[in-house]
XYZ file of C-alpha atoms in Angstrom:
408
model
C -4.823 9.950 8.556
C -6.418 11.873 7.008
C -9.005 13.845 9.508
C -5.922 14.476 11.223
C -3.463 17.761 11.438
C -0.259 17.415 9.527
C 3.522 18.610 11.162
C 5.589 20.679 8.292
C 8.253 18.857 7.787
C 11.561 20.626 8.909
C 15.768 19.872 9.220
C 17.363 19.492 12.333
C 21.275 20.256 12.544
C 22.159 17.182 14.500
C 26.206 17.490 14.230
C 27.982 20.547 13.438
C 31.776 19.844 13.525
C 33.307 18.157 10.795
C 34.508 14.465 10.390
C 37.764 13.502 10.920
C 40.618 13.828 8.067
C 41.182 10.441 7.245
C 43.438 8.030 4.688
C 42.020 7.188 1.116
C 43.872 4.205 -0.928
C 42.372 3.859 -4.278
C 43.574 0.289 -5.668
C 46.179 -0.680 -6.559
C 47.555 -0.586 -9.767
C 49.665 -3.694 -12.343
C 51.983 -5.720 -10.683
C 55.145 -4.953 -11.204
C 56.793 -8.355 -12.312
C 55.235 -10.582 -15.096
C 55.346 -13.538 -13.735
C 54.976 -14.685 -9.373
C 55.854 -12.081 -6.868
C 55.884 -8.459 -7.136
C 54.754 -4.514 -6.364
C 51.810 -2.864 -7.044
C 51.333 0.795 -6.351
C 47.970 2.331 -4.659
C 47.430 5.904 -4.136
C 47.232 6.607 -0.785
C 45.452 10.346 0.217
C 43.883 12.216 3.539
C 40.851 13.337 2.706
C 37.875 14.802 5.507
C 34.925 15.344 4.487
C 33.265 19.089 4.873
C 29.646 19.054 4.060
C 29.455 17.017 2.303
C 32.100 17.179 -0.076
C 35.754 15.229 0.410
C 38.395 17.309 0.712
C 42.318 17.125 0.095
C 44.287 18.148 3.010
C 48.106 17.471 3.484
C 49.137 14.009 4.643
C 50.109 15.287 8.240
C 46.660 16.324 9.626
C 45.979 12.178 8.779
C 47.761 10.017 11.359
C 50.453 8.635 10.211
C 50.615 5.474 12.582
C 47.068 4.307 10.521
C 49.052 5.015 7.051
C 48.191 2.502 4.944
C 51.471 1.271 2.023
C 51.178 2.894 -1.019
C 52.922 -0.078 -1.551
C 51.314 -3.942 -1.362
C 52.503 -6.888 -3.255
C 50.936 -9.089 -5.552
C 51.962 -12.248 -7.002
C 51.545 -12.994 -11.045
C 50.702 -17.109 -11.321
C 50.830 -17.370 -14.482
C 53.736 -16.668 -15.979
C 52.845 -15.380 -19.402
C 56.975 -15.262 -20.620
C 59.200 -17.733 -19.884
C 63.851 -18.568 -21.191
C 63.527 -21.036 -23.155
C 66.404 -22.969 -24.922
C 67.198 -24.704 -28.182
C 69.131 -28.336 -27.416
C 72.593 -28.565 -26.855
C 75.399 -27.867 -29.990
C 77.240 -31.256 -30.357
C 81.428 -30.524 -28.235
C 83.466 -28.174 -29.819
C 86.099 -30.371 -29.509
C 86.267 -34.290 -30.927
C 89.173 -35.895 -28.450
C 89.599 -33.745 -25.269
C 88.098 -30.510 -23.552
C 85.495 -28.793 -24.697
C 82.217 -27.094 -25.644
C 78.773 -27.092 -25.690
C 76.689 -23.794 -27.302
C 72.377 -23.469 -27.322
C 70.185 -20.760 -28.155
C 68.105 -18.932 -25.960
C 64.502 -17.245 -26.553
C 62.294 -15.426 -25.185
C 59.048 -17.159 -25.107
C 54.717 -16.601 -24.107
C 53.364 -19.216 -22.838
C 49.859 -18.607 -24.647
C 50.919 -18.401 -28.412
C 54.168 -20.381 -27.588
C 56.116 -17.884 -29.526
C 59.180 -16.823 -29.790
C 59.144 -12.488 -28.685
C 61.946 -9.945 -28.194
C 63.796 -10.740 -25.188
C 63.077 -7.798 -23.260
C 60.025 -9.446 -21.788
C 62.203 -11.576 -20.094
C 65.357 -9.837 -18.413
C 63.578 -10.108 -15.545
C 63.918 -13.610 -15.206
C 67.121 -15.197 -14.553
C 68.422 -17.129 -17.454
C 70.163 -21.016 -17.508
C 73.517 -20.847 -18.878
C 74.152 -21.621 -22.579
C 77.000 -22.640 -22.458
C 78.294 -25.772 -21.084
C 82.011 -27.575 -20.602
C 82.097 -31.351 -22.028
C 84.794 -33.783 -22.766
C 85.164 -36.019 -25.728
C 87.487 -39.368 -23.895
C 91.106 -38.280 -23.672
C 93.160 -38.460 -27.475
C 95.273 -39.821 -28.905
C 99.043 -39.978 -27.699
C 101.205 -38.570 -30.595
C 103.572 -40.656 -32.309
C 107.100 -39.721 -31.458
C 109.054 -38.115 -34.742
C 105.213 -37.919 -36.321
C 106.405 -33.753 -36.090
C 102.830 -33.291 -34.183
C 102.279 -29.230 -34.020
C 100.722 -30.369 -30.642
C 101.818 -28.879 -27.503
C 104.143 -31.101 -25.521
C 106.800 -30.764 -22.225
C 109.648 -29.130 -24.203
C 112.569 -31.249 -23.792
C 116.250 -28.746 -23.749
C 119.634 -30.352 -24.617
C 122.407 -29.414 -21.725
C 123.708 -26.174 -23.461
C 128.048 -26.301 -23.802
C 127.142 -22.006 -23.719
C 124.470 -20.437 -20.664
C 125.209 -17.763 -21.403
C 123.786 -17.616 -24.922
C 121.479 -19.315 -24.357
C 120.396 -17.122 -22.014
C 120.695 -14.315 -23.882
C 119.136 -15.723 -26.588
C 115.732 -15.274 -24.431
C 116.377 -11.892 -23.339
C 116.206 -11.131 -27.278
C 113.330 -13.157 -27.772
C 111.949 -10.946 -25.177
C 112.892 -7.621 -25.900
C 110.249 -5.799 -27.866
C 108.656 -6.435 -23.985
C 109.422 -4.046 -22.635
C 111.637 -6.465 -19.455
C 115.164 -5.456 -18.494
C 118.013 -8.646 -19.191
C 117.447 -9.225 -15.510
C 113.866 -9.661 -15.792
C 114.131 -12.759 -17.586
C 116.249 -15.476 -15.206
C 115.409 -18.833 -17.210
C 116.409 -21.424 -14.509
C 116.916 -25.298 -15.636
C 115.180 -27.604 -14.418
C 114.429 -30.841 -14.345
C 110.938 -33.013 -14.620
C 109.925 -36.305 -12.597
C 111.155 -38.704 -16.005
C 114.484 -36.781 -15.382
C 114.286 -34.370 -18.871
C 115.647 -31.057 -18.490
C 113.164 -28.213 -18.736
C 114.118 -25.024 -18.519
C 110.887 -22.508 -17.027
C 110.961 -18.608 -17.303
C 110.177 -17.442 -13.560
C 109.728 -13.366 -13.956
C 110.025 -13.000 -9.818
C 110.766 -9.819 -10.808
C 108.774 -7.968 -13.135
C 105.839 -9.887 -12.586
C 106.095 -11.081 -9.101
C 105.674 -15.287 -8.487
C 101.940 -16.170 -7.041
C 100.306 -15.129 -9.702
C 97.110 -17.188 -9.342
C 93.907 -15.125 -8.479
C 95.192 -12.107 -8.601
C 93.886 -9.367 -10.905
C 95.980 -7.280 -14.057
C 94.417 -3.447 -14.285
C 97.339 -2.164 -16.136
C 96.878 -1.132 -20.105
C 98.542 -4.558 -21.190
C 101.220 -6.463 -19.678
C 102.257 -10.340 -19.671
C 101.245 -12.470 -17.148
C 103.299 -15.947 -16.367
C 101.373 -19.128 -16.341
C 104.099 -21.770 -16.009
C 105.546 -22.819 -12.966
C 102.963 -22.337 -10.543
C 101.868 -24.511 -7.471
C 98.327 -25.071 -7.981
C 96.864 -27.278 -10.541
C 94.414 -24.552 -11.443
C 95.621 -20.708 -11.785
C 93.545 -18.527 -12.778
C 93.539 -14.819 -13.030
C 91.645 -11.707 -14.125
C 92.223 -8.404 -16.361
C 90.421 -5.625 -16.514
C 90.303 -2.199 -18.474
C 87.861 0.890 -18.005
C 83.793 -0.433 -19.893
C 85.101 1.363 -23.617
C 87.924 -0.762 -24.243
C 88.355 -4.333 -25.341
C 91.489 -6.211 -24.060
C 93.302 -9.094 -26.599
C 95.337 -11.876 -25.211
C 98.245 -13.690 -27.536
C 99.867 -16.134 -25.655
C 104.038 -16.352 -26.814
C 104.657 -19.754 -24.981
C 102.881 -22.717 -24.429
C 104.286 -26.233 -22.793
C 100.872 -27.556 -21.777
C 100.381 -31.529 -22.881
C 96.750 -32.013 -24.780
C 97.650 -35.577 -24.303
C 96.946 -35.373 -21.076
C 94.013 -33.748 -20.133
C 95.261 -30.033 -19.611
C 93.857 -26.990 -20.401
C 93.176 -23.029 -20.744
C 90.215 -21.621 -20.837
C 89.439 -17.617 -21.484
C 85.757 -16.692 -20.493
C 84.233 -13.051 -20.199
C 80.718 -11.563 -20.644
C 80.746 -11.912 -24.949
C 83.038 -14.925 -23.898
C 83.949 -18.439 -24.340
C 87.337 -20.305 -25.868
C 89.199 -23.330 -24.484
C 92.138 -24.775 -25.881
C 95.387 -26.395 -25.922
C 97.047 -27.006 -29.387
C 98.194 -23.925 -31.497
C 97.293 -21.063 -28.760
C 100.212 -18.564 -29.887
C 98.679 -18.525 -33.273
C 96.260 -16.447 -33.479
C 95.430 -13.970 -30.168
C 91.995 -14.043 -28.282
C 90.089 -10.640 -28.187
C 87.546 -9.853 -24.959
C 84.857 -8.374 -26.670
C 84.272 -6.438 -23.602
C 86.606 -4.628 -21.111
C 87.390 -7.658 -18.548
C 88.559 -11.173 -19.515
C 89.204 -14.214 -16.861
C 91.959 -16.933 -18.587
C 92.018 -20.266 -16.042
C 94.804 -22.979 -16.665
C 94.537 -26.584 -15.664
C 97.640 -28.762 -16.198
C 98.789 -32.031 -14.715
C 102.870 -31.822 -13.954
C 104.740 -29.385 -12.525
C 105.940 -26.998 -14.586
C 103.947 -27.283 -17.329
C 101.289 -23.126 -19.022
C 101.516 -20.160 -20.647
C 103.214 -17.308 -21.183
C 100.322 -14.443 -22.555
C 100.321 -10.943 -23.468
C 97.558 -8.716 -23.543
C 97.157 -5.461 -24.457
C 93.861 -3.320 -24.104
C 92.163 -0.971 -27.375
C 89.098 1.712 -27.686
C 86.102 -1.805 -28.663
C 85.336 -1.848 -31.700
C 81.575 -1.920 -31.135
C 79.897 -0.341 -28.400
C 78.817 -2.605 -26.206
C 77.491 -1.321 -22.340
C 74.748 1.875 -22.040
C 75.862 5.321 -20.895
C 74.651 5.122 -17.139
C 77.019 1.679 -17.224
C 79.513 1.834 -13.905
C 82.904 -0.576 -13.319
C 83.797 -1.785 -10.093
C 87.671 -2.510 -9.547
C 88.866 -1.670 -5.845
C 87.910 -4.375 -3.017
C 84.670 -1.714 -1.853
C 83.371 0.811 -2.709
C 80.003 2.674 -3.127
C 77.332 2.058 -5.559
C 74.692 5.370 -6.538
C 70.831 4.288 -7.723
C 71.592 5.563 -10.786
C 68.999 8.923 -12.688
C 68.143 7.611 -16.150
C 67.904 10.623 -18.451
C 64.710 12.360 -19.548
C 65.832 11.758 -23.166
C 66.502 8.081 -22.137
C 64.790 5.087 -23.579
C 61.875 3.587 -21.377
C 63.911 0.634 -22.082
C 66.708 1.098 -21.140
C 69.057 -0.646 -18.414
C 71.324 0.742 -16.611
C 73.818 -1.625 -14.967
C 76.864 -1.532 -12.218
C 79.798 -4.818 -12.550
C 82.048 -6.113 -10.684
C 84.554 -7.558 -10.723
C 87.662 -8.893 -8.724
C 90.765 -10.495 -7.930
C 89.471 -14.476 -8.331
C 90.696 -15.249 -4.418
C 88.024 -12.713 -3.838
C 84.207 -12.840 -2.828
C 81.764 -10.152 -3.248
C 79.256 -8.711 -0.175
C 76.804 -6.060 -1.235
C 74.761 -5.301 1.903
C 71.906 -1.912 1.004
C 72.475 0.481 3.452
C 70.088 2.878 1.881
C 66.852 1.789 0.130
C 64.499 3.909 -1.337
C 62.705 3.002 -4.966
C 59.413 4.530 -4.192
C 57.605 6.223 -7.661
C 58.776 9.351 -8.468
C 57.179 12.209 -9.664
C 59.568 12.590 -12.559
C 59.877 9.235 -13.693
C 64.112 9.433 -13.466
C 64.594 6.744 -10.514
C 64.378 3.268 -11.336
C 62.152 1.118 -8.302
C 63.905 -2.179 -8.248
C 67.445 -4.009 -8.232
C 68.654 -6.815 -9.690
C 71.842 -8.507 -8.256
C 72.908 -11.070 -10.593
C 76.180 -14.095 -9.534
C 78.149 -14.144 -12.763
C 79.997 -18.274 -12.046
C 75.854 -19.552 -10.989
C 73.922 -16.811 -12.994
C 71.600 -16.914 -9.973
C 69.827 -13.962 -9.854
C 68.141 -12.012 -6.912
C 65.611 -9.196 -7.089
C 64.737 -6.691 -4.259
C 62.153 -4.383 -4.792
C 60.809 -0.993 -2.806
C 61.969 -0.632 0.001
C 63.761 -3.796 1.400
C 66.604 -4.123 2.959
C 69.163 -7.090 2.226
C 72.333 -8.217 2.734
C 73.625 -10.725 -0.808
C 77.027 -12.354 -0.905
C 78.108 -13.894 -3.948
C 80.299 -17.543 -4.662
C 82.764 -16.355 -7.439
C 85.229 -12.983 -8.491
C 82.495 -11.450 -10.453
C 79.264 -9.772 -10.731
C 76.325 -7.886 -11.780
C 73.868 -5.356 -11.131
C 70.463 -3.922 -12.655
C 68.020 -0.855 -12.163
C 64.720 -1.702 -13.270
C 61.839 0.093 -14.361
């Protein structure tokens, strides 16, 4: 081309109008779950190319219908941590019904070493206490002075008023009116005469399935119609409950038993129940009685007091009512990152719990004071459900107790 004249170089503007605004998505961050299904957060912004440069615009200038999701599902197929357990202990009793326990550990699957439990807090955990039976206990020999709680027989009294006065005097320190201690005489199937404390005027008959919220009280579980009778006791979070068994007519040889369970304790027994008190260590206690013979059961007195040790976070809540509203707690700026806020729900044992999400928006906040996923646990089965982001949900329990945890 040397002999041909070379034209001059020049630039021409092809389009003077700027490019339309568009959505820009940055790569998603880490998955919120260390195992299984979770959410990954990605930054979505409205931008426009102006004179060859990218300019950040207000979100209203970009088409709302085309905006990508800020959170996308993610799955971690290789779980790094899981709960591990020791072997079950021997049954706590040599005969009859008892319990077995085992220790739980949080295990790093890569190193096979135990780590702090906080690494496994998002994962459901199997039970660490279960019932066991080692066969029926031998029948006690009559006249050997066995301390087992047997069916109490009484000799017909020649002065009934004296017997009633003795019963009233026994419970005079319980602030019950004399008319509230109507000891009734009845006969068992074998023809033996027994005395059953009714207390209907004071406590009301049919205590099974009830929730007691007073600071103290007397609960009579004798003479109930059902072979399995369960009652619940509830107090504010800062308190703990102490139970004293005043009387017991349980037939231990027949397999009759009473169970005490709470969030931090589990105890079952039949013999020598009146010798030592039961402490719940927390603010709730379930008492379950199983009897086989009509009229048998226990009479217990409970009191509450300020707990000796703090077993809850300042942001925890306790709900007892038949209905209520649960609001996502706000973590205070000076609280530690590992704080988990919980809501405890305890109902009467005959009731079940339903939780419906009326409004859910657990997006990341700039001040990092909100929690962004919810864990709901069914205490009776220890099954856990996790709800993320703006996921609407309806959850129902199989028992009368539930726990809700708000996680970051």
